[in-house]
Structure formats: structure tokens, C-alpha cells
PDB file of C-alpha atoms in Angstrom:
ATOM      1  CA  LEU M   1       0.000   0.000   0.000  1.00  0.00           C
ATOM      2  CA  ASN M   2       1.121   3.515  -0.726  1.00  0.00           C
ATOM      3  CA  ILE M   3      -0.094   5.871   2.003  1.00  0.00           C
ATOM      4  CA  SER M   4       0.690   9.564   2.139  1.00  0.00           C
ATOM      5  CA  PRO M   5      -0.680  12.444   4.192  1.00  0.00           C
ATOM      6  CA  PHE M   6      -3.405  14.728   2.837  1.00  0.00           C
ATOM      7  CA  THR M   7      -1.798  17.851   1.391  1.00  0.00           C
ATOM      8  CA  PHE M   8      -3.528  20.150   3.881  1.00  0.00           C
ATOM      9  CA  ASN M   9      -2.767  18.241   7.105  1.00  0.00           C
ATOM     10  CA  SER M  10      -1.115  20.422   9.748  1.00  0.00           C
ATOM     11  CA  ASN M  11       0.413  20.263  13.216  1.00  0.00           C
ATOM     12  CA  THR M  12      -1.740  23.259  14.243  1.00  0.00           C
ATOM     13  CA  TYR M  13      -5.223  21.955  13.315  1.00  0.00           C
ATOM     14  CA  SER M  14      -7.045  18.698  12.517  1.00  0.00           C
ATOM     15  CA  CYS M  15      -8.585  17.359   9.311  1.00  0.00           C
ATOM     16  CA  LYS M  16     -10.954  14.404   9.767  1.00  0.00           C
ATOM     17  CA  GLU M  17     -13.931  12.428   8.486  1.00  0.00           C
ATOM     18  CA  ALA M  18     -13.368  12.647   4.734  1.00  0.00           C
ATOM     19  CA  ALA M  19     -16.106  11.810   2.196  1.00  0.00           C
ATOM     20  CA  PHE M  20     -16.087  11.856  -1.621  1.00  0.00           C
ATOM     21  CA  ASN M  21     -18.807  13.010  -3.961  1.00  0.00           C
ATOM     22  CA  ALA M  22     -20.198  10.410  -6.408  1.00  0.00           C
ATOM     23  CA  ASP M  23     -17.446  10.768  -9.033  1.00  0.00           C
ATOM     24  CA  GLY M  24     -14.529  11.320  -6.634  1.00  0.00           C
ATOM     25  CA  THR M  25     -13.763  14.861  -7.808  1.00  0.00           C
ATOM     26  CA  GLU M  26     -14.683  16.559  -4.528  1.00  0.00           C
ATOM     27  CA  LEU M  27     -13.477  15.752  -1.027  1.00  0.00           C
ATOM     28  CA  TYR M  28     -15.565  16.934   1.929  1.00  0.00           C
ATOM     29  CA  PHE M  29     -14.114  16.854   5.433  1.00  0.00           C
ATOM     30  CA  SER M  30     -14.312  18.412   8.886  1.00  0.00           C
ATOM     31  CA  SER M  31     -11.541  20.679  10.158  1.00  0.00           C
ATOM     32  CA  ASP M  32     -10.786  23.328  12.762  1.00  0.00           C
ATOM     33  CA  MET M  33      -8.340  25.067  10.404  1.00  0.00           C
ATOM     34  CA  PRO M  34      -8.143  28.875  10.445  1.00  0.00           C
ATOM     35  CA  GLY M  35     -10.766  30.718   8.416  1.00  0.00           C
ATOM     36  CA  GLY M  36     -13.767  28.762   9.679  1.00  0.00           C
ATOM     37  CA  SER M  37     -16.852  29.809  11.616  1.00  0.00           C
ATOM     38  CA  GLY M  38     -15.633  28.315  14.906  1.00  0.00           C
ATOM     39  CA  GLY M  39     -15.038  24.812  16.230  1.00  0.00           C
ATOM     40  CA  PHE M  40     -14.955  22.239  13.430  1.00  0.00           C
ATOM     41  CA  ASP M  41     -16.454  23.229  10.053  1.00  0.00           C
ATOM     42  CA  ILE M  42     -17.201  21.371   6.824  1.00  0.00           C
ATOM     43  CA  TRP M  43     -14.684  22.092   4.046  1.00  0.00           C
ATOM     44  CA  LYS M  44     -14.354  20.982   0.422  1.00  0.00           C
ATOM     45  CA  CYS M  45     -11.453  20.462  -2.006  1.00  0.00           C
ATOM     46  CA  GLN M  46     -11.661  19.837  -5.763  1.00  0.00           C
ATOM     47  CA  TRP M  47      -9.447  17.301  -7.576  1.00  0.00           C
ATOM     48  CA  ASN M  48      -7.830  19.249 -10.430  1.00  0.00           C
ATOM     49  CA  ASN M  49      -4.885  18.169 -12.592  1.00  0.00           C
ATOM     50  CA  GLY M  50      -3.783  15.438 -10.198  1.00  0.00           C
ATOM     51  CA  LYS M  51      -3.927  17.456  -6.963  1.00  0.00           C
ATOM     52  CA  TRP M  52      -6.410  18.803  -4.422  1.00  0.00           C
ATOM     53  CA  SER M  53      -7.376  22.480  -4.554  1.00  0.00           C
ATOM     54  CA  LYS M  54      -7.070  24.747  -1.524  1.00  0.00           C
ATOM     55  CA  PRO M  55      -9.831  23.880   1.011  1.00  0.00           C
ATOM     56  CA  GLU M  56     -12.991  25.954   0.676  1.00  0.00           C
ATOM     57  CA  ASN M  57     -15.164  26.526   3.755  1.00  0.00           C
ATOM     58  CA  LEU M  58     -18.809  25.741   2.933  1.00  0.00           C
ATOM     59  CA  GLY M  59     -19.966  28.976   4.545  1.00  0.00           C
ATOM     60  CA  LYS M  60     -21.762  30.396   7.556  1.00  0.00           C
ATOM     61  CA  LEU M  61     -25.210  29.101   6.577  1.00  0.00           C
ATOM     62  CA  LEU M  62     -23.986  25.513   6.819  1.00  0.00           C
ATOM     63  CA  ASN M  63     -21.256  26.022   9.450  1.00  0.00           C
ATOM     64  CA  SER M  64     -21.992  27.494  12.881  1.00  0.00           C
ATOM     65  CA  PRO M  65     -19.825  28.890  15.717  1.00  0.00           C
ATOM     66  CA  VAL M  66     -19.765  25.378  17.265  1.00  0.00           C
ATOM     67  CA  ASN M  67     -18.971  22.037  15.572  1.00  0.00           C
ATOM     68  CA  GLU M  68     -19.936  20.480  12.255  1.00  0.00           C
ATOM     69  CA  SER M  69     -18.562  17.047  11.395  1.00  0.00           C
ATOM     70  CA  SER M  70     -19.046  13.738   9.574  1.00  0.00           C
ATOM     71  CA  PRO M  71     -20.024  14.988   6.105  1.00  0.00           C
ATOM     72  CA  PHE M  72     -21.730  12.573   3.715  1.00  0.00           C
ATOM     73  CA  ILE M  73     -22.556  13.633   0.157  1.00  0.00           C
ATOM     74  CA  THR M  74     -25.120  12.058  -2.156  1.00  0.00           C
ATOM     75  CA  GLN M  75     -27.096  13.034  -5.268  1.00  0.00           C
ATOM     76  CA  GLU M  76     -30.861  13.557  -5.447  1.00  0.00           C
ATOM     77  CA  ASN M  77     -32.481  14.810  -8.643  1.00  0.00           C
ATOM     78  CA  LYS M  78     -29.076  15.887 -10.007  1.00  0.00           C
ATOM     79  CA  HIS M  79     -28.405  18.091  -6.973  1.00  0.00           C
ATOM     80  CA  PRO M  80     -25.738  17.308  -4.383  1.00  0.00           C
ATOM     81  CA  VAL M  81     -27.179  16.704  -0.915  1.00  0.00           C
ATOM     82  CA  LEU M  82     -24.963  16.973   2.144  1.00  0.00           C
ATOM     83  CA  PHE M  83     -25.747  15.274   5.447  1.00  0.00           C
ATOM     84  CA  TYR M  84     -23.604  16.206   8.437  1.00  0.00           C
ATOM     85  CA  ALA M  85     -23.614  16.319  12.238  1.00  0.00           C
ATOM     86  CA  SER M  86     -23.676  19.510  14.319  1.00  0.00           C
ATOM     87  CA  ASP M  87     -24.031  20.427  17.970  1.00  0.00           C
ATOM     88  CA  ARG M  88     -25.541  23.849  17.154  1.00  0.00           C
ATOM     89  CA  ASP M  89     -28.447  25.277  19.144  1.00  0.00           C
ATOM     90  CA  GLY M  90     -31.970  24.285  18.169  1.00  0.00           C
ATOM     91  CA  GLY M  91     -31.477  20.538  17.783  1.00  0.00           C
ATOM     92  CA  PHE M  92     -32.766  17.567  19.749  1.00  0.00           C
ATOM     93  CA  GLY M  93     -29.683  17.593  22.019  1.00  0.00           C
ATOM     94  CA  GLY M  94     -25.974  16.893  21.636  1.00  0.00           C
ATOM     95  CA  PHE M  95     -24.953  16.309  18.017  1.00  0.00           C
ATOM     96  CA  ASP M  96     -27.794  16.038  15.480  1.00  0.00           C
ATOM     97  CA  ILE M  97     -27.963  15.265  11.767  1.00  0.00           C
ATOM     98  CA  TYR M  98     -28.654  18.099   9.317  1.00  0.00           C
ATOM     99  CA  ARG M  99     -29.252  18.126   5.563  1.00  0.00           C
ATOM    100  CA  SER M 100     -28.556  20.751   2.910  1.00  0.00           C
ATOM    101  CA  THR M 101     -28.992  20.796  -0.883  1.00  0.00           C
ATOM    102  CA  PHE M 102     -26.697  22.529  -3.371  1.00  0.00           C
ATOM    103  CA  ASN M 103     -28.675  24.602  -5.886  1.00  0.00           C
ATOM    104  CA  SER M 104     -27.309  27.049  -8.434  1.00  0.00           C
ATOM    105  CA  ALA M 105     -23.975  27.800  -6.686  1.00  0.00           C
ATOM    106  CA  ALA M 106     -24.839  27.728  -2.967  1.00  0.00           C
ATOM    107  CA  TRP M 107     -25.790  25.350  -0.169  1.00  0.00           C
ATOM    108  CA  GLN M 108     -29.410  26.033   0.768  1.00  0.00           C
ATOM    109  CA  GLY M 109     -32.124  24.911   3.135  1.00  0.00           C
ATOM    110  CA  ILE M 110     -30.293  23.674   6.216  1.00  0.00           C
ATOM    111  CA  GLU M 111     -32.757  21.128   7.644  1.00  0.00           C
ATOM    112  CA  LEU M 112     -32.620  19.455  11.029  1.00  0.00           C
ATOM    113  CA  GLN M 113     -33.572  15.830  10.366  1.00  0.00           C
ATOM    114  CA  PRO M 114     -36.602  14.495  12.280  1.00  0.00           C
ATOM    115  CA  ALA M 115     -36.860  11.652  14.775  1.00  0.00           C
ATOM    116  CA  PRO M 116     -36.034   8.782  14.588  1.00  0.00           C
ATOM    117  CA  ILE M 117     -32.911   9.961  12.731  1.00  0.00           C
ATOM    118  CA  ASN M 118     -32.223  12.357  15.619  1.00  0.00           C
ATOM    119  CA  SER M 119     -32.843  11.851  19.326  1.00  0.00           C
ATOM    120  CA  VAL M 120     -31.893  13.571  22.592  1.00  0.00           C
ATOM    121  CA  ALA M 121     -28.608  11.618  22.410  1.00  0.00           C
ATOM    122  CA  ASN M 122     -25.679  12.253  20.036  1.00  0.00           C
ATOM    123  CA  GLU M 123     -26.086  11.346  16.373  1.00  0.00           C
ATOM    124  CA  ASN M 124     -22.665  11.739  14.848  1.00  0.00           C
ATOM    125  CA  SER M 125     -22.672  10.103  11.443  1.00  0.00           C
ATOM    126  CA  TYR M 126     -25.313   9.484   8.785  1.00  0.00           C
ATOM    127  CA  ILE M 127     -25.260   7.873   5.353  1.00  0.00           C
ATOM    128  CA  TYR M 128     -28.205   7.589   2.982  1.00  0.00           C
ATOM    129  CA  ASP M 129     -28.955   5.668  -0.215  1.00  0.00           C
ATOM    130  CA  PRO M 130     -31.629   7.454  -2.295  1.00  0.00           C
ATOM    131  CA  GLU M 131     -32.239   4.337  -4.427  1.00  0.00           C
ATOM    132  CA  THR M 132     -33.241   2.118  -1.505  1.00  0.00           C
ATOM    133  CA  ARG M 133     -34.394   5.088   0.594  1.00  0.00           C
ATOM    134  CA  ALA M 134     -32.515   3.631   3.567  1.00  0.00           C
ATOM    135  CA  GLY M 135     -30.156   5.430   5.896  1.00  0.00           C
ATOM    136  CA  TYR M 136     -27.792   4.460   8.682  1.00  0.00           C
ATOM    137  CA  VAL M 137     -27.056   6.662  11.678  1.00  0.00           C
ATOM    138  CA  SER M 138     -24.486   6.276  14.482  1.00  0.00           C
ATOM    139  CA  SER M 139     -25.976   7.213  17.836  1.00  0.00           C
ATOM    140  CA  ASP M 140     -25.319   6.762  21.534  1.00  0.00           C
ATOM    141  CA  ARG M 141     -29.063   6.700  22.358  1.00  0.00           C
ATOM    142  CA  GLN M 142     -28.709   3.360  24.198  1.00  0.00           C
ATOM    143  CA  GLY M 143     -25.530   4.322  26.072  1.00  0.00           C
ATOM    144  CA  ASN M 144     -22.950   2.849  23.675  1.00  0.00           C
ATOM    145  CA  THR M 145     -22.485   4.221  20.185  1.00  0.00           C
ATOM    146  CA  ASP M 146     -24.354   1.900  17.831  1.00  0.00           C
ATOM    147  CA  ILE M 147     -25.537   1.932  14.213  1.00  0.00           C
ATOM    148  CA  TYR M 148     -29.256   2.150  13.429  1.00  0.00           C
ATOM    149  CA  ARG M 149     -30.937   1.482  10.082  1.00  0.00           C
ATOM    150  CA  ILE M 150     -33.719   3.856   9.096  1.00  0.00           C
ATOM    151  CA  ARG M 151     -36.214   3.007   6.372  1.00  0.00           C
ATOM    152  CA  PRO M 152     -39.380   4.884   5.469  1.00  0.00           C
ATOM    153  CA  LEU M 153     -42.653   3.212   6.322  1.00  0.00           C
ATOM    154  CA  ASP M 154     -44.832   2.138   3.421  1.00  0.00           C
ATOM    155  CA  LEU M 155     -47.976   3.748   4.740  1.00  0.00           C
ATOM    156  CA  LYS M 156     -51.132   4.019   2.667  1.00  0.00           C
ATOM    157  CA  LEU M 157     -53.920   6.220   3.928  1.00  0.00           C
ATOM    158  CA  ILE M 158     -57.446   5.676   2.607  1.00  0.00           C
ATOM    159  CA  LEU M 159     -60.035   8.328   3.382  1.00  0.00           C
ATOM    160  CA  SER M 160     -63.722   8.630   2.765  1.00  0.00           C
ATOM    161  CA  VAL M 161     -65.635  11.830   3.375  1.00  0.00           C
ATOM    162  CA  ARG M 162     -69.283  11.635   4.400  1.00  0.00           C
ATOM    163  CA  ASP M 163     -71.992  14.254   4.468  1.00  0.00           C
ATOM    164  CA  SER M 164     -72.605  15.054   8.157  1.00  0.00           C
ATOM    165  CA  ALA M 165     -76.411  15.089   7.798  1.00  0.00           C
ATOM    166  CA  SER M 166     -77.071  12.200   5.390  1.00  0.00           C
ATOM    167  CA  LYS M 167     -73.947  10.151   6.175  1.00  0.00           C
ATOM    168  CA  GLU M 168     -73.535   9.476   2.433  1.00  0.00           C
ATOM    169  CA  VAL M 169     -70.021   9.216   0.966  1.00  0.00           C
ATOM    170  CA  LEU M 170     -69.060  12.328  -0.961  1.00  0.00           C
ATOM    171  CA  GLU M 171     -67.150  12.100  -4.259  1.00  0.00           C
TER     172      GLU M 171
END
């Protein structure tokens, strides 16, 4: 095996939790390098001409003054979707999973993911497969950090509306 350090590793900050986009041309990772919003932020490098570009901070909408980590990138309807963990205010408690979509040149719509993806415990890593619509989250909700599989329910709701006076079904 040929192993070498990432170009932007440093003795003064950490780079961790790397994830590639679908074609391997972008590397997303968490770092507390200078130039961020505070704590650990999500950064991105582009693979160009056989080397990684200078890290680009994904911005203050996505990154907060506390910690963002564990990026995971996927594609939905031709748009990149980023899942990541953050311990920002407004979540369920501890680290929670957030989602953002890249549209037209910017990350938009930072969304706190609902339960059961998040809980009052720490959720610190999430991956999702849009084809199977299944996700996996790491959480310490039972004391130890474990992996949980999340699949949508196949729920079918059938309604009938009746006239309140005649009790006949309305079309």
C-alpha cells in the first residue's frame, strides 16, 4: 500500500472524516483550520490536474460557531445533498444530523432531520442511499455508540368523506 498524508494536514489543526462526492472529484471533510466559523467546520477540495485544490469553507449558513462534522454527500435529482452532524443550538440535544442541498452555486435549506434519525442523544454520522431510501445513523441513544438502520414506512392512507347530515359518501 502507498499511504501519504493529505496535502492540507497540519500540526496546528485537525482534518478528519473525509467523504467523496459520487465521481470522486470533490473531497468533503471536517476541520478546525483557520478561516472557519468556529469549532470544526465542513470544508471541500476539488481534484484538479492530479492534486487537491485549496480547502474551501462551505460557509456560515452551513457552518456554525460550534462544531460540524461527519459529512456525507449524495445526489438527489441531479443536486448534491450533504448530510452532516452539528451540535448547534436548536437541535434535539448533543450532536444532530442536518441536511442541505446545493442549488445554483450555494448550499441552501439547512434542515434538522426528524426523529427517529435524531434523538436527545448524540447522532454523529449518517449515510443515505436514495435508491433504496434507507439510511444508517451512528448514535449513543442506548448508552454505547451503535448503528441504526432507518427506512421509510410504506404507509397508505385511505379516506372517505361523508356528508354530516345524510352520512352518504361524498365524491
